[in-house]
Short mmCIF file of C-alpha atoms in Angstrom, two decimals:
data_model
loop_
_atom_site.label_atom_id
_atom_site.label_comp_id
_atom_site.label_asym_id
_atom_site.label_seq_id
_atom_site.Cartn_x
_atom_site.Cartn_y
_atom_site.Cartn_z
CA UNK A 27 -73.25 -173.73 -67.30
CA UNK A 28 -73.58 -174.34 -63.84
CA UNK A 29 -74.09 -171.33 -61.44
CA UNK A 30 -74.91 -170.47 -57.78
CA UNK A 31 -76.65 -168.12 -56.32
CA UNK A 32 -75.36 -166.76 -53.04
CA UNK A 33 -76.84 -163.81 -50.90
CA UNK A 34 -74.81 -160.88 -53.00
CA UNK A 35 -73.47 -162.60 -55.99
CA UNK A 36 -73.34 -165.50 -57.86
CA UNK A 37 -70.14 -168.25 -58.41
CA UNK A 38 -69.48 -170.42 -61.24
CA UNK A 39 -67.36 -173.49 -60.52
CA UNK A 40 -64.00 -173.93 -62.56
CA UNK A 41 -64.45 -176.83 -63.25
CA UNK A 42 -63.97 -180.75 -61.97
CA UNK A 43 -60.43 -180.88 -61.88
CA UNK A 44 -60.26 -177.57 -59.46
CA UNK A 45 -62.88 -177.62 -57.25
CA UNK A 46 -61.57 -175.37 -54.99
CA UNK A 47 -61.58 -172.37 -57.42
CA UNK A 48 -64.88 -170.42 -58.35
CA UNK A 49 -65.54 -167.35 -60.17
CA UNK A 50 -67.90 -164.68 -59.28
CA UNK A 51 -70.22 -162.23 -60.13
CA UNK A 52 -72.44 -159.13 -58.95
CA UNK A 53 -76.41 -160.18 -59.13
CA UNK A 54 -76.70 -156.76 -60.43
CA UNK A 55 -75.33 -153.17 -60.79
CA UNK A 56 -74.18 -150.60 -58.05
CA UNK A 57 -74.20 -147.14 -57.71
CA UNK A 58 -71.21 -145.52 -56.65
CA UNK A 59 -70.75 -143.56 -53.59
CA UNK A 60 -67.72 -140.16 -53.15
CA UNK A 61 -65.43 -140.48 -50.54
CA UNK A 62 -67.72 -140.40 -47.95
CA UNK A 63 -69.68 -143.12 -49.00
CA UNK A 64 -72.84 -141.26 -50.60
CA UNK A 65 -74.53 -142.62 -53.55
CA UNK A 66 -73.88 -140.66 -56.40
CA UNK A 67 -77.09 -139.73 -57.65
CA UNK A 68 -79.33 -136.89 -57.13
CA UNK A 69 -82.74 -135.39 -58.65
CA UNK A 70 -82.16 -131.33 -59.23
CA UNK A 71 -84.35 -129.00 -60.04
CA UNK A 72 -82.95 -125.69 -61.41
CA UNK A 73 -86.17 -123.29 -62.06
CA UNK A 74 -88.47 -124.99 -64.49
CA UNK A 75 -85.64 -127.60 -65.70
CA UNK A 76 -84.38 -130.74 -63.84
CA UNK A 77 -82.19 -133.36 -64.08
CA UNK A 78 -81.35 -136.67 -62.95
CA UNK A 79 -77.31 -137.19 -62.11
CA UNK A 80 -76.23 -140.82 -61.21
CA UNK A 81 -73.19 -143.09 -61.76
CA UNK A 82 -73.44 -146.44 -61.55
CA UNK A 83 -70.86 -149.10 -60.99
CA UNK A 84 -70.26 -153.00 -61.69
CA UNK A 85 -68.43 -155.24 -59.38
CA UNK A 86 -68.20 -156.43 -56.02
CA UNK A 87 -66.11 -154.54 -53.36
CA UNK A 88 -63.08 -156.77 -51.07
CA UNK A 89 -66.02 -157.01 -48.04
CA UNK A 90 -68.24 -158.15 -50.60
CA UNK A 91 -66.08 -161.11 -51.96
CA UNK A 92 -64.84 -162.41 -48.64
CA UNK A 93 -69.26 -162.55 -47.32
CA UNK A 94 -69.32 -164.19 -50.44
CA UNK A 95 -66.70 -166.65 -49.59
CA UNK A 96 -67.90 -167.14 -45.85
CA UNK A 97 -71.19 -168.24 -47.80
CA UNK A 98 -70.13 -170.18 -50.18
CA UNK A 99 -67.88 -171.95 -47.56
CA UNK A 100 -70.59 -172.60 -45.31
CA UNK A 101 -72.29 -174.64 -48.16
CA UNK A 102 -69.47 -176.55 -49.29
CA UNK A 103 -68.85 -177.71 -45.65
CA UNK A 104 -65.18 -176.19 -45.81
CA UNK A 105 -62.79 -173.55 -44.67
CA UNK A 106 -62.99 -170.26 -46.15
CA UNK A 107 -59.05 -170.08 -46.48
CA UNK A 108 -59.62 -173.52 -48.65
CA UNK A 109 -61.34 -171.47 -51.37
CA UNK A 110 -59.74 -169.01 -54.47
CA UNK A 111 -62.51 -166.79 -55.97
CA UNK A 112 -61.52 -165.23 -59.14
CA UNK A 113 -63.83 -162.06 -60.88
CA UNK A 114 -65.53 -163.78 -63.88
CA UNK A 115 -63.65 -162.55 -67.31
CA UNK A 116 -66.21 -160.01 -69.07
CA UNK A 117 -66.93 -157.04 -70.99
CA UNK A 118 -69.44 -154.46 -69.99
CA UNK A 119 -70.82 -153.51 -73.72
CA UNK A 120 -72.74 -150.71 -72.60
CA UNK A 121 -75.10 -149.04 -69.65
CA UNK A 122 -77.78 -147.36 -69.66
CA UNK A 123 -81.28 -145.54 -67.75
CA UNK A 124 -84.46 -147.09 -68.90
CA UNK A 125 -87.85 -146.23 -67.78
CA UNK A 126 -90.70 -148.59 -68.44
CA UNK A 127 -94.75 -147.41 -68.40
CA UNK A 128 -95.84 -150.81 -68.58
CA UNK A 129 -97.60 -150.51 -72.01
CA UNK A 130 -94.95 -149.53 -74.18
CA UNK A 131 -91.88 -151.07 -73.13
CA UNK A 132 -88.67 -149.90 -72.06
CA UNK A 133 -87.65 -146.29 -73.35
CA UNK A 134 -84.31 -145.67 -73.20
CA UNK A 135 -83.67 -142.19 -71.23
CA UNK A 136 -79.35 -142.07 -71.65
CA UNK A 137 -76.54 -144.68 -72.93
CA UNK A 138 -73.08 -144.87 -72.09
CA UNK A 139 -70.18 -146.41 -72.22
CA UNK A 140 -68.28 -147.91 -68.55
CA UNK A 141 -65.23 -146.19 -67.88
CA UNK A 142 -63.75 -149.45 -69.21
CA UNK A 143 -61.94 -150.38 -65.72
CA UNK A 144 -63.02 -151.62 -62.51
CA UNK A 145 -64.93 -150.83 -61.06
CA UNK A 146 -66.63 -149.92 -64.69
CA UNK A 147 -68.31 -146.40 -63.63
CA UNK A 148 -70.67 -145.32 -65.48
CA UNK A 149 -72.11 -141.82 -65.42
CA UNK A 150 -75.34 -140.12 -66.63
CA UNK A 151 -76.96 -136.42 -66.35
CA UNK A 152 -80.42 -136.72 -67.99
CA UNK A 153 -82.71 -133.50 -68.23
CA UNK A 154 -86.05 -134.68 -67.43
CA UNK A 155 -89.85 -133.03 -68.80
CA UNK A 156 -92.20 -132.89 -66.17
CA UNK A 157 -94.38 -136.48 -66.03
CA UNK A 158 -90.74 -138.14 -66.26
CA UNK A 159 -89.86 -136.26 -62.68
CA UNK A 160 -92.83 -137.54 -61.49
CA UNK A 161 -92.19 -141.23 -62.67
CA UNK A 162 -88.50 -140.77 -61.27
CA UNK A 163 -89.94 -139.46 -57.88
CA UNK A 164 -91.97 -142.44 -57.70
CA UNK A 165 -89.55 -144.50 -58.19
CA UNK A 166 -86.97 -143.17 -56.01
CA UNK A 167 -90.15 -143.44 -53.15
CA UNK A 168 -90.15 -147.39 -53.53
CA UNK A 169 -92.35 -147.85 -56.40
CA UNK A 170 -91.04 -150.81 -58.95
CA UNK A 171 -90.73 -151.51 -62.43
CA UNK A 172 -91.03 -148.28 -63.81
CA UNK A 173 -86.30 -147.06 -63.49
CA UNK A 174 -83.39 -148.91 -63.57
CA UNK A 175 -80.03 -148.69 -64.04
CA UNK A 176 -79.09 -151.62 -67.27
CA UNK A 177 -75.53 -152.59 -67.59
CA UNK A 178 -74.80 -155.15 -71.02
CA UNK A 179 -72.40 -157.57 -70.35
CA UNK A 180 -70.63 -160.52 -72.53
CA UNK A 181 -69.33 -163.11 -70.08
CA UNK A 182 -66.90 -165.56 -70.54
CA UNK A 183 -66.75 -168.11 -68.06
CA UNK A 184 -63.77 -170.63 -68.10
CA UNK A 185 -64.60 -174.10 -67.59
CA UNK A 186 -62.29 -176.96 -67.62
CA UNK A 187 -62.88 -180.50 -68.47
CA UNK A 188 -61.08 -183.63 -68.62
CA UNK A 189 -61.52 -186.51 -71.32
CA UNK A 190 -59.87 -189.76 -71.10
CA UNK A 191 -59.31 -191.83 -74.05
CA UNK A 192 -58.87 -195.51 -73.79
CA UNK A 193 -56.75 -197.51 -76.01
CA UNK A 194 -56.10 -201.35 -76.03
CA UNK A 195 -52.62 -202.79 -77.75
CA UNK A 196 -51.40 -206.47 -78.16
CA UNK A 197 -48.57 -208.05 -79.01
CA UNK A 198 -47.83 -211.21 -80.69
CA UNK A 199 -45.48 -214.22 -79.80
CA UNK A 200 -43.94 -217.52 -81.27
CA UNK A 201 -41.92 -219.31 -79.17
CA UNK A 202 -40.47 -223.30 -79.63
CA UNK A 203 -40.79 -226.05 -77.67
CA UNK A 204 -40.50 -229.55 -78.04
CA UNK A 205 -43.89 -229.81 -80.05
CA UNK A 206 -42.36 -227.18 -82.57
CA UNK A 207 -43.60 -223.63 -82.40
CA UNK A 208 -46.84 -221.71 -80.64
CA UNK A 209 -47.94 -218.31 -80.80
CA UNK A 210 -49.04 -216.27 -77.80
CA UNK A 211 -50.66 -212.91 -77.43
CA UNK A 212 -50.41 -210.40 -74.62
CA UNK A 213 -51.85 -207.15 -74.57
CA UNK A 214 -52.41 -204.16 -72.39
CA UNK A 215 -55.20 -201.21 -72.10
CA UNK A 216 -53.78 -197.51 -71.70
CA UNK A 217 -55.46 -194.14 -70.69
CA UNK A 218 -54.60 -190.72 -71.99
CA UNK A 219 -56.29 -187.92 -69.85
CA UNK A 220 -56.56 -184.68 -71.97
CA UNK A 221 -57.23 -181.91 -69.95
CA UNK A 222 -59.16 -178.57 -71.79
CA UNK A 223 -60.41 -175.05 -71.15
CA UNK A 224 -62.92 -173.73 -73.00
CA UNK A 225 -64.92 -170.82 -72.42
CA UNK A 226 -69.06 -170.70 -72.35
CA UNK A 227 -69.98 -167.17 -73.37
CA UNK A 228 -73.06 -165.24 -72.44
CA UNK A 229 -74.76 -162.25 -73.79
CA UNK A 230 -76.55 -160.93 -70.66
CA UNK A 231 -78.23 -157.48 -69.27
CA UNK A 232 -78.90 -156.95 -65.60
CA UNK A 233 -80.66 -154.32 -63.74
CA UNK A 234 -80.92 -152.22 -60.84
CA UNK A 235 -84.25 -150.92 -59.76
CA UNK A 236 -84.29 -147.22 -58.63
CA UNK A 237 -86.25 -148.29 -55.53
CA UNK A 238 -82.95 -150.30 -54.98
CA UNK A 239 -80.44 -147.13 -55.57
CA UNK A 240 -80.45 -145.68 -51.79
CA UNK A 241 -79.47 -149.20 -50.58
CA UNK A 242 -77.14 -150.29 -53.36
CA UNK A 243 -73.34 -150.62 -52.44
#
């Protein structure tokens, strides 16, 4: 599977007989903002209790796509307008918070499903003990590795190829002369192109570090 890696996504090329067309991808989750553009997420505290709110979201907005054709342009050495992008067909399985100590692994704080449409929302209200505020703080402060935001994807990305099959027929002859009869043979080579579309299908999970959440589209 061939794949590129541009500044806020990644494309996947259709395929040798359309090389103008390319699929695309995020790199890795967003969280989503209200209609004023905040991120929805938020650490509360409510007495001795609090809880972590966030929704997270998969996809890439219209600005996004059209940077990501610009880029992908500029490498090809072509016009923007020359290009079609297409989202990459896939499923989002699943989403969830995970929190990592570094010894044990990831622990899984919430699951849930997407809201099964883009742009795939997913939304989680976790009640936290006290050393996993303190690891979420952290986080949230710039510290790495230890939040993120998981989405599980299946993708399917179409790729289509062209065989050719060559095939070789003769054909033979008599024809009479004056010295009685001789046989000729002529023949001829043919090509069949058979064009297919298959699909190459990946099981993948991505993340999004909470240092990354304040910044995230």
């Amino acid at each position: 599977m061939t794949v590129l890696e541009l500044s806020n996504g990644l494309v996947y090329p259709a395929g040798e007989t359309e090389p103008d067309i390319f699929y695309f991808a995020p790199k890795a989750p967003g969280i989503a903002s209200d209609g004023e553009g905040r991120r929805q997420f938020n650490l509360l505290a409510a007495g001795t209790v609090s809880f972590l709110q966030i929704t997270g979201s998969w996809g890439l907005s219209a600005a996004s796509v059209a940077a990501l054709k610009e880029e992908l342009a500029g490498r090809l050495g072509c016009r923007p307008e020359a290009l079609t992008l297409l989202p990459v067909p896939e499923t989002v399985e699943g989403a969830a918070l995970v929190m990592s100590d570094g010894a044990d692994g990831d622990k899984v704080l919430q699951q849930t499903k997407s809201s099964g449409v883009p742009p795939y929302h997913a939304a989680f209200n976790i009640m936290l003990d006290a050393a996993q505020v303190k690891t979420v703080q952290e986080a949230l402060d710039g510290k790495r590795l230890v939040l993120a935001l998981r989405y599980d994807l299946t993708r399917r990305v179409p790729v289509t190829r062209v065989t050719a099959e060559h095939a070789a027929t003769s054909e033979a002859r008599e024809d009479s002369g004056p010295d009685g009869f001789c046989s000729t043979e002529s023949g001829q080579a043919e090509t069949t192109a058979t064009r297919e579309t298959t699909q190459e299908i990946e099981k993948l999970s991505v993340r999004l570090d909470a240092a990354d959440w304040a910044a995230a589209r």
